[in-house]
PDB file of C-alpha atoms in Angstrom:
ATOM      1  CA  UNK A 272     -40.363  22.787 -25.829  1.00 70.00           C
ATOM      2  CA  UNK A 273     -39.679  23.473 -22.042  1.00 89.00           C
ATOM      3  CA  UNK A 274     -36.674  23.533 -19.804  1.00 97.00           C
ATOM      4  CA  UNK A 275     -36.126  21.369 -16.589  1.00 97.00           C
ATOM      5  CA  UNK A 276     -34.544  22.855 -13.679  1.00 98.00           C
ATOM      6  CA  UNK A 277     -31.760  20.357 -12.763  1.00 97.00           C
ATOM      7  CA  UNK A 278     -29.587  21.930 -10.340  1.00 98.00           C
ATOM      8  CA  UNK A 279     -28.839  25.052  -8.079  1.00 98.00           C
ATOM      9  CA  UNK A 280     -25.526  26.682  -9.077  1.00 97.00           C
ATOM     10  CA  UNK A 281     -23.713  28.114  -6.076  1.00 98.00           C
ATOM     11  CA  UNK A 282     -20.588  30.313  -6.307  1.00 97.00           C
ATOM     12  CA  UNK A 283     -17.854  29.956  -3.844  1.00 97.00           C
ATOM     13  CA  UNK A 284     -14.308  30.754  -3.363  1.00 98.00           C
ATOM     14  CA  UNK A 285     -13.593  27.473  -1.845  1.00 98.00           C
ATOM     15  CA  UNK A 286     -16.187  25.117  -3.671  1.00 98.00           C
ATOM     16  CA  UNK A 287     -14.751  21.855  -2.161  1.00 98.00           C
ATOM     17  CA  UNK A 288     -15.402  23.038   1.505  1.00 98.00           C
ATOM     18  CA  UNK A 289     -18.668  24.445   0.450  1.00 98.00           C
ATOM     19  CA  UNK A 290     -19.428  21.475  -1.291  1.00 98.00           C
ATOM     20  CA  UNK A 291     -18.663  19.264   1.667  1.00 98.00           C
ATOM     21  CA  UNK A 292     -20.595  21.367   3.933  1.00 98.00           C
ATOM     22  CA  UNK A 293     -23.822  20.910   1.705  1.00 98.00           C
ATOM     23  CA  UNK A 294     -23.229  17.147   1.386  1.00 98.00           C
ATOM     24  CA  UNK A 295     -23.013  16.551   5.099  1.00 98.00           C
ATOM     25  CA  UNK A 296     -25.800  19.032   5.861  1.00 98.00           C
ATOM     26  CA  UNK A 297     -28.357  17.126   3.352  1.00 98.00           C
ATOM     27  CA  UNK A 298     -26.848  13.735   4.063  1.00 98.00           C
ATOM     28  CA  UNK A 299     -25.920  13.546   0.375  1.00 98.00           C
ATOM     29  CA  UNK A 300     -22.408  13.076  -1.178  1.00 98.00           C
ATOM     30  CA  UNK A 301     -19.896  15.522  -2.734  1.00 98.00           C
ATOM     31  CA  UNK A 302     -18.661  14.746  -6.237  1.00 97.00           C
ATOM     32  CA  UNK A 303     -15.448  16.096  -7.713  1.00 95.00           C
ATOM     33  CA  UNK A 304     -16.353  18.269 -11.109  1.00 91.00           C
ATOM     34  CA  UNK A 305     -14.290  18.649 -14.312  1.00 85.00           C
ATOM     35  CA  UNK A 306     -10.699  19.974 -13.780  1.00 79.00           C
ATOM     36  CA  UNK A 307     -11.216  20.352 -10.190  1.00 85.00           C
ATOM     37  CA  UNK A 308     -13.289  23.719 -10.735  1.00 90.00           C
ATOM     38  CA  UNK A 309     -16.679  22.620  -9.109  1.00 96.00           C
ATOM     39  CA  UNK A 310     -18.154  20.414  -6.726  1.00 98.00           C
ATOM     40  CA  UNK A 311     -21.546  18.593  -7.250  1.00 97.00           C
ATOM     41  CA  UNK A 312     -23.744  17.777  -4.308  1.00 98.00           C
ATOM     42  CA  UNK A 313     -26.369  15.153  -4.812  1.00 98.00           C
ATOM     43  CA  UNK A 314     -27.669  11.845  -3.385  1.00 97.00           C
ATOM     44  CA  UNK A 315     -25.057   9.213  -2.327  1.00 96.00           C
ATOM     45  CA  UNK A 316     -24.582   5.852  -3.960  1.00 95.00           C
ATOM     46  CA  UNK A 317     -22.899   7.181  -7.048  1.00 96.00           C
ATOM     47  CA  UNK A 318     -23.320  10.302  -9.177  1.00 96.00           C
ATOM     48  CA  UNK A 319     -26.541  10.313 -11.149  1.00 96.00           C
ATOM     49  CA  UNK A 320     -27.006  13.597 -13.380  1.00 94.00           C
ATOM     50  CA  UNK A 321     -29.432  14.945 -14.091  1.00 94.00           C
ATOM     51  CA  UNK A 322     -31.105  13.343 -11.013  1.00 96.00           C
ATOM     52  CA  UNK A 323     -34.812  12.191 -11.852  1.00 95.00           C
ATOM     53  CA  UNK A 324     -36.295  13.749  -8.702  1.00 96.00           C
ATOM     54  CA  UNK A 325     -33.748  16.017  -6.705  1.00 96.00           C
ATOM     55  CA  UNK A 326     -32.254  19.327  -7.584  1.00 97.00           C
ATOM     56  CA  UNK A 327     -28.474  18.868  -7.229  1.00 97.00           C
ATOM     57  CA  UNK A 328     -26.297  21.712  -6.013  1.00 98.00           C
ATOM     58  CA  UNK A 329     -23.394  22.684  -8.278  1.00 97.00           C
ATOM     59  CA  UNK A 330     -20.773  24.547  -6.350  1.00 98.00           C
ATOM     60  CA  UNK A 331     -18.467  26.559  -8.660  1.00 96.00           C
ATOM     61  CA  UNK A 332     -15.326  28.087  -7.790  1.00 95.00           C
ATOM     62  CA  UNK A 333     -14.947  32.047  -8.135  1.00 94.00           C
ATOM     63  CA  UNK A 334     -12.233  34.346  -6.839  1.00 95.00           C
ATOM     64  CA  UNK A 335     -14.605  36.937  -5.312  1.00 95.00           C
ATOM     65  CA  UNK A 336     -16.124  36.327  -1.960  1.00 96.00           C
ATOM     66  CA  UNK A 337     -19.890  36.963  -1.179  1.00 96.00           C
ATOM     67  CA  UNK A 338     -20.847  40.750  -1.101  1.00 94.00           C
ATOM     68  CA  UNK A 339     -22.393  41.921   2.080  1.00 92.00           C
ATOM     69  CA  UNK A 340     -25.970  41.708   0.891  1.00 93.00           C
ATOM     70  CA  UNK A 341     -28.538  39.106   1.266  1.00 94.00           C
ATOM     71  CA  UNK A 342     -29.020  36.640  -1.512  1.00 96.00           C
ATOM     72  CA  UNK A 343     -32.190  36.730  -3.379  1.00 96.00           C
ATOM     73  CA  UNK A 344     -32.302  32.912  -3.865  1.00 97.00           C
ATOM     74  CA  UNK A 345     -31.880  30.558  -0.970  1.00 98.00           C
ATOM     75  CA  UNK A 346     -32.720  26.906   0.097  1.00 98.00           C
ATOM     76  CA  UNK A 347     -35.395  26.099   2.546  1.00 98.00           C
ATOM     77  CA  UNK A 348     -34.735  22.756   4.449  1.00 98.00           C
ATOM     78  CA  UNK A 349     -37.773  20.516   5.634  1.00 98.00           C
ATOM     79  CA  UNK A 350     -38.022  19.079   9.082  1.00 98.00           C
ATOM     80  CA  UNK A 351     -40.300  16.539  10.540  1.00 98.00           C
ATOM     81  CA  UNK A 352     -40.835  17.837  13.999  1.00 98.00           C
ATOM     82  CA  UNK A 353     -39.560  20.527  16.432  1.00 98.00           C
ATOM     83  CA  UNK A 354     -37.106  18.103  17.897  1.00 98.00           C
ATOM     84  CA  UNK A 355     -35.619  17.305  14.278  1.00 98.00           C
ATOM     85  CA  UNK A 356     -35.383  21.124  13.570  1.00 98.00           C
ATOM     86  CA  UNK A 357     -33.508  21.850  16.787  1.00 98.00           C
ATOM     87  CA  UNK A 358     -31.112  18.924  16.135  1.00 98.00           C
ATOM     88  CA  UNK A 359     -30.702  19.771  12.675  1.00 98.00           C
ATOM     89  CA  UNK A 360     -29.963  23.191  13.428  1.00 98.00           C
ATOM     90  CA  UNK A 361     -27.395  22.241  16.038  1.00 98.00           C
ATOM     91  CA  UNK A 362     -25.726  19.771  13.654  1.00 98.00           C
ATOM     92  CA  UNK A 363     -25.424  22.601  10.871  1.00 98.00           C
ATOM     93  CA  UNK A 364     -23.821  24.944  13.474  1.00 98.00           C
ATOM     94  CA  UNK A 365     -21.505  22.205  14.409  1.00 98.00           C
ATOM     95  CA  UNK A 366     -20.553  21.839  10.459  1.00 98.00           C
ATOM     96  CA  UNK A 367     -19.657  25.649  10.180  1.00 98.00           C
ATOM     97  CA  UNK A 368     -22.905  27.194   9.675  1.00 98.00           C
ATOM     98  CA  UNK A 369     -23.824  30.596  11.549  1.00 98.00           C
ATOM     99  CA  UNK A 370     -26.869  32.526  12.550  1.00 98.00           C
ATOM    100  CA  UNK A 371     -28.051  35.031   9.974  1.00 98.00           C
ATOM    101  CA  UNK A 372     -29.880  38.029  10.379  1.00 96.00           C
ATOM    102  CA  UNK A 373     -32.168  38.952   7.226  1.00 94.00           C
ATOM    103  CA  UNK A 374     -34.723  41.078   9.074  1.00 92.00           C
ATOM    104  CA  UNK A 375     -36.922  38.035  10.141  1.00 94.00           C
ATOM    105  CA  UNK A 376     -37.267  39.249  13.579  1.00 92.00           C
ATOM    106  CA  UNK A 377     -37.485  37.059  16.697  1.00 91.00           C
ATOM    107  CA  UNK A 378     -40.891  35.561  16.426  1.00 94.00           C
ATOM    108  CA  UNK A 379     -40.814  33.430  13.273  1.00 97.00           C
ATOM    109  CA  UNK A 380     -40.868  29.626  13.459  1.00 98.00           C
ATOM    110  CA  UNK A 381     -38.238  29.017  11.085  1.00 98.00           C
ATOM    111  CA  UNK A 382     -34.436  29.537  11.724  1.00 98.00           C
ATOM    112  CA  UNK A 383     -32.141  31.294   9.508  1.00 98.00           C
ATOM    113  CA  UNK A 384     -28.550  30.319   8.844  1.00 98.00           C
ATOM    114  CA  UNK A 385     -25.794  30.870   6.394  1.00 98.00           C
ATOM    115  CA  UNK A 386     -23.257  28.517   5.191  1.00 98.00           C
ATOM    116  CA  UNK A 387     -19.535  28.805   5.648  1.00 98.00           C
ATOM    117  CA  UNK A 388     -19.309  31.460   2.706  1.00 98.00           C
ATOM    118  CA  UNK A 389     -22.472  33.427   4.068  1.00 98.00           C
ATOM    119  CA  UNK A 390     -25.169  31.985   1.729  1.00 98.00           C
ATOM    120  CA  UNK A 391     -28.248  32.201   3.597  1.00 98.00           C
ATOM    121  CA  UNK A 392     -30.509  29.299   3.993  1.00 98.00           C
ATOM    122  CA  UNK A 393     -33.730  28.503   6.337  1.00 98.00           C
ATOM    123  CA  UNK A 394     -34.353  25.398   8.408  1.00 98.00           C
ATOM    124  CA  UNK A 395     -38.104  25.358   8.507  1.00 98.00           C
ATOM    125  CA  UNK A 396     -40.395  24.313  11.176  1.00 98.00           C
ATOM    126  CA  UNK A 397     -42.581  21.301  10.217  1.00 98.00           C
ATOM    127  CA  UNK A 398     -44.980  21.926   7.435  1.00 98.00           C
ATOM    128  CA  UNK A 399     -47.399  19.239   5.918  1.00 98.00           C
ATOM    129  CA  UNK A 400     -46.849  20.694   2.357  1.00 98.00           C
ATOM    130  CA  UNK A 401     -43.278  19.715   2.543  1.00 98.00           C
ATOM    131  CA  UNK A 402     -43.746  16.188   4.053  1.00 97.00           C
ATOM    132  CA  UNK A 403     -42.499  14.378   0.901  1.00 97.00           C
ATOM    133  CA  UNK A 404     -39.882  16.778  -0.783  1.00 98.00           C
ATOM    134  CA  UNK A 405     -36.738  15.332   0.884  1.00 97.00           C
ATOM    135  CA  UNK A 406     -34.311  17.422   2.878  1.00 98.00           C
ATOM    136  CA  UNK A 407     -34.416  20.327   0.582  1.00 98.00           C
ATOM    137  CA  UNK A 408     -38.203  21.839   0.814  1.00 98.00           C
ATOM    138  CA  UNK A 409     -38.094  24.550  -1.577  1.00 98.00           C
ATOM    139  CA  UNK A 410     -35.802  26.786  -3.550  1.00 98.00           C
ATOM    140  CA  UNK A 411     -37.062  30.424  -2.665  1.00 98.00           C
ATOM    141  CA  UNK A 412     -36.423  33.437  -4.749  1.00 98.00           C
ATOM    142  CA  UNK A 413     -37.238  37.051  -3.718  1.00 96.00           C
ATOM    143  CA  UNK A 414     -38.926  38.963  -6.438  1.00 96.00           C
ATOM    144  CA  UNK A 415     -41.005  42.054  -6.748  1.00 95.00           C
ATOM    145  CA  UNK A 416     -43.955  40.700  -8.981  1.00 97.00           C
ATOM    146  CA  UNK A 417     -44.764  36.900  -8.302  1.00 98.00           C
ATOM    147  CA  UNK A 418     -47.479  36.980 -11.048  1.00 98.00           C
ATOM    148  CA  UNK A 419     -44.975  38.244 -13.819  1.00 98.00           C
ATOM    149  CA  UNK A 420     -42.491  35.557 -12.419  1.00 98.00           C
ATOM    150  CA  UNK A 421     -45.330  32.868 -12.960  1.00 98.00           C
ATOM    151  CA  UNK A 422     -45.917  34.088 -16.498  1.00 98.00           C
ATOM    152  CA  UNK A 423     -42.192  34.061 -17.254  1.00 98.00           C
ATOM    153  CA  UNK A 424     -41.296  30.779 -15.658  1.00 98.00           C
ATOM    154  CA  UNK A 425     -44.446  29.138 -16.296  1.00 98.00           C
ATOM    155  CA  UNK A 426     -43.560  29.584 -20.172  1.00 98.00           C
ATOM    156  CA  UNK A 427     -40.031  28.608 -19.595  1.00 98.00           C
ATOM    157  CA  UNK A 428     -40.235  25.422 -17.591  1.00 98.00           C
ATOM    158  CA  UNK A 429     -41.684  22.038 -17.896  1.00 96.00           C
ATOM    159  CA  UNK A 430     -42.759  22.311 -14.156  1.00 98.00           C
ATOM    160  CA  UNK A 431     -46.465  22.754 -12.969  1.00 98.00           C
ATOM    161  CA  UNK A 432     -47.722  26.058 -11.591  1.00 98.00           C
ATOM    162  CA  UNK A 433     -49.400  24.906  -8.425  1.00 98.00           C
ATOM    163  CA  UNK A 434     -50.433  28.597  -6.917  1.00 98.00           C
ATOM    164  CA  UNK A 435     -50.014  32.131  -8.009  1.00 98.00           C
ATOM    165  CA  UNK A 436     -51.096  35.241  -5.866  1.00 98.00           C
ATOM    166  CA  UNK A 437     -49.821  38.681  -5.438  1.00 98.00           C
ATOM    167  CA  UNK A 438     -47.624  37.563  -2.756  1.00 98.00           C
ATOM    168  CA  UNK A 439     -46.162  34.126  -4.071  1.00 98.00           C
ATOM    169  CA  UNK A 440     -45.818  31.795  -7.280  1.00 98.00           C
ATOM    170  CA  UNK A 441     -45.271  28.351  -6.628  1.00 98.00           C
ATOM    171  CA  UNK A 442     -43.878  25.522  -9.108  1.00 98.00           C
ATOM    172  CA  UNK A 443     -43.340  21.763  -8.730  1.00 98.00           C
ATOM    173  CA  UNK A 444     -42.048  18.949 -10.903  1.00 98.00           C
ATOM    174  CA  UNK A 445     -44.722  17.598 -13.270  1.00 96.00           C
ATOM    175  CA  UNK A 446     -44.583  14.307 -11.094  1.00 96.00           C
ATOM    176  CA  UNK A 447     -45.235  16.180  -8.052  1.00 97.00           C
ATOM    177  CA  UNK A 448     -41.889  14.931  -6.485  1.00 97.00           C
ATOM    178  CA  UNK A 449     -38.800  16.895  -5.146  1.00 98.00           C
ATOM    179  CA  UNK A 450     -38.664  20.330  -4.128  1.00 98.00           C
ATOM    180  CA  UNK A 451     -40.789  23.453  -4.675  1.00 98.00           C
ATOM    181  CA  UNK A 452     -39.660  26.446  -6.442  1.00 98.00           C
ATOM    182  CA  UNK A 453     -41.320  29.504  -4.879  1.00 98.00           C
ATOM    183  CA  UNK A 454     -41.446  33.115  -6.043  1.00 98.00           C
ATOM    184  CA  UNK A 455     -41.931  35.113  -2.911  1.00 98.00           C
ATOM    185  CA  UNK A 456     -42.919  38.924  -3.132  1.00 97.00           C
ATOM    186  CA  UNK A 457     -40.170  41.168  -1.372  1.00 93.00           C
ATOM    187  CA  UNK A 458     -40.353  44.463  -2.792  1.00 82.00           C
ATOM    188  CA  UNK A 459     -37.088  46.527  -2.751  1.00 74.00           C
ATOM    189  CA  UNK A 460     -34.866  43.639  -3.079  1.00 69.00           C
ATOM    190  CA  UNK A 461     -33.890  44.392  -6.637  1.00 70.00           C
ATOM    191  CA  UNK A 462     -30.672  42.879  -8.224  1.00 74.00           C
ATOM    192  CA  UNK A 463     -27.682  45.045  -7.234  1.00 75.00           C
ATOM    193  CA  UNK A 464     -24.863  42.515  -7.366  1.00 83.00           C
ATOM    194  CA  UNK A 465     -24.329  39.353  -9.243  1.00 87.00           C
ATOM    195  CA  UNK A 466     -26.118  36.340  -7.825  1.00 92.00           C
ATOM    196  CA  UNK A 467     -24.253  33.881  -5.709  1.00 96.00           C
ATOM    197  CA  UNK A 468     -27.149  31.218  -6.600  1.00 97.00           C
ATOM    198  CA  UNK A 469     -29.003  30.683  -9.710  1.00 97.00           C
ATOM    199  CA  UNK A 470     -30.916  27.891 -11.531  1.00 98.00           C
ATOM    200  CA  UNK A 471     -29.480  25.692 -14.239  1.00 97.00           C
ATOM    201  CA  UNK A 472     -31.937  24.405 -16.912  1.00 98.00           C
ATOM    202  CA  UNK A 473     -31.662  21.569 -19.290  1.00 97.00           C
ATOM    203  CA  UNK A 474     -33.400  21.290 -22.482  1.00 96.00           C
ATOM    204  CA  UNK A 475     -35.405  18.010 -23.276  1.00 92.00           C
ATOM    205  CA  UNK A 476     -33.525  15.383 -25.071  1.00 91.00           C
ATOM    206  CA  UNK A 477     -32.988  16.363 -28.700  1.00 91.00           C
ATOM    207  CA  UNK A 478     -33.801  20.033 -28.141  1.00 93.00           C
ATOM    208  CA  UNK A 479     -31.439  22.509 -29.384  1.00 93.00           C
ATOM    209  CA  UNK A 480     -30.008  24.648 -26.377  1.00 94.00           C
ATOM    210  CA  UNK A 481     -29.650  27.753 -28.583  1.00 94.00           C
ATOM    211  CA  UNK A 482     -33.409  27.682 -29.602  1.00 96.00           C
ATOM    212  CA  UNK A 483     -34.268  27.292 -26.158  1.00 97.00           C
ATOM    213  CA  UNK A 484     -32.294  30.508 -25.199  1.00 96.00           C
ATOM    214  CA  UNK A 485     -33.753  32.282 -28.014  1.00 97.00           C
ATOM    215  CA  UNK A 486     -37.347  31.234 -26.996  1.00 97.00           C
ATOM    216  CA  UNK A 487     -36.340  32.643 -23.376  1.00 98.00           C
ATOM    217  CA  UNK A 488     -35.375  35.712 -24.853  1.00 98.00           C
ATOM    218  CA  UNK A 489     -38.743  35.919 -26.694  1.00 98.00           C
ATOM    219  CA  UNK A 490     -40.410  35.606 -23.119  1.00 98.00           C
ATOM    220  CA  UNK A 491     -38.391  38.682 -21.875  1.00 98.00           C
ATOM    221  CA  UNK A 492     -35.055  36.851 -20.713  1.00 98.00           C
ATOM    222  CA  UNK A 493     -31.755  38.952 -21.498  1.00 97.00           C
ATOM    223  CA  UNK A 494     -28.162  37.997 -22.377  1.00 95.00           C
ATOM    224  CA  UNK A 495     -25.681  38.060 -19.313  1.00 93.00           C
ATOM    225  CA  UNK A 496     -22.061  38.555 -19.641  1.00 81.00           C
ATOM    226  CA  UNK A 497     -20.290  37.137 -16.753  1.00 76.00           C
ATOM    227  CA  UNK A 498     -17.026  36.764 -18.585  1.00 65.00           C
ATOM    228  CA  UNK A 499     -17.915  33.218 -19.645  1.00 63.00           C
ATOM    229  CA  UNK A 500     -16.713  33.762 -23.088  1.00 62.00           C
ATOM    230  CA  UNK A 501     -18.200  32.274 -26.275  1.00 67.00           C
ATOM    231  CA  UNK A 502     -16.738  28.782 -26.245  1.00 74.00           C
ATOM    232  CA  UNK A 503     -18.727  27.590 -23.307  1.00 75.00           C
ATOM    233  CA  UNK A 504     -21.736  24.974 -24.032  1.00 75.00           C
ATOM    234  CA  UNK A 505     -24.034  27.021 -21.863  1.00 82.00           C
ATOM    235  CA  UNK A 506     -25.950  30.211 -22.249  1.00 94.00           C
ATOM    236  CA  UNK A 507     -26.183  32.783 -19.583  1.00 94.00           C
ATOM    237  CA  UNK A 508     -29.382  34.755 -19.287  1.00 96.00           C
ATOM    238  CA  UNK A 509     -31.541  36.812 -16.689  1.00 97.00           C
ATOM    239  CA  UNK A 510     -35.217  36.612 -16.248  1.00 97.00           C
ATOM    240  CA  UNK A 511     -37.285  39.895 -16.516  1.00 97.00           C
ATOM    241  CA  UNK A 512     -36.481  40.835 -12.784  1.00 96.00           C
ATOM    242  CA  UNK A 513     -32.673  40.187 -13.270  1.00 95.00           C
ATOM    243  CA  UNK A 514     -32.419  36.724 -11.757  1.00 96.00           C
ATOM    244  CA  UNK A 515     -29.574  34.845 -13.392  1.00 96.00           C
ATOM    245  CA  UNK A 516     -29.952  31.548 -14.968  1.00 97.00           C
ATOM    246  CA  UNK A 517     -28.219  29.309 -17.328  1.00 96.00           C
ATOM    247  CA  UNK A 518     -29.329  26.841 -20.131  1.00 97.00           C
ATOM    248  CA  UNK A 519     -27.118  23.866 -20.345  1.00 95.00           C
ATOM    249  CA  UNK A 520     -26.318  21.594 -23.105  1.00 90.00           C
ATOM    250  CA  UNK A 521     -27.501  18.058 -22.845  1.00 84.00           C
ATOM    251  CA  UNK A 522     -24.660  15.831 -22.203  1.00 73.00           C
TER     252      UNK A 522
END
């Protein structure tokens, strides 16, 4: 068996406000989660979960604000022209985003912003590879060893490994639709604080989530205690470089 990424989990003090921001930013809709503790962001027209193409954004309320360090995971947004990029950046700033400095310098063709609670993301210049992804081009993850990430995540997921070098490992869904998942070599960005963003993974229908979690441990994952207790229907783990992930129970 293998696991399917179904959403990016984002921690926020005000999950409703951050959810509204991302819904407006992407042209999607915000859906209230169970007991008012989360806000799910996905395409409009009614909640579809798991969505067959996109990775939704599940914004989860937490009491702590974002630490003053760069997230190791962020979203890259796709644009179709220089004018589209400029227009989107202006609209995002109007929605509550702000410019962010993550050491990118002044000569890069993409624009680094942060959402209202400081989670960084990039509005990319037009790139042919992202022409068919939808608004989210990629989920980008900083790592020390892309080849090691390719081995772990290649065995963990049902997604296809498209490219692996010393600098990057790239995955996409088996059908070649939706965003990419990219592990990008950034030495020195080891985990020092809890992740604000992580991937939620769903077992195939009929698969046992506990068995899937055990399989990931066999691949090098470790258990993670974030205070979730023993009665939740998901399992919190970290990959071999400490990136958080959750194995969900099928609904």
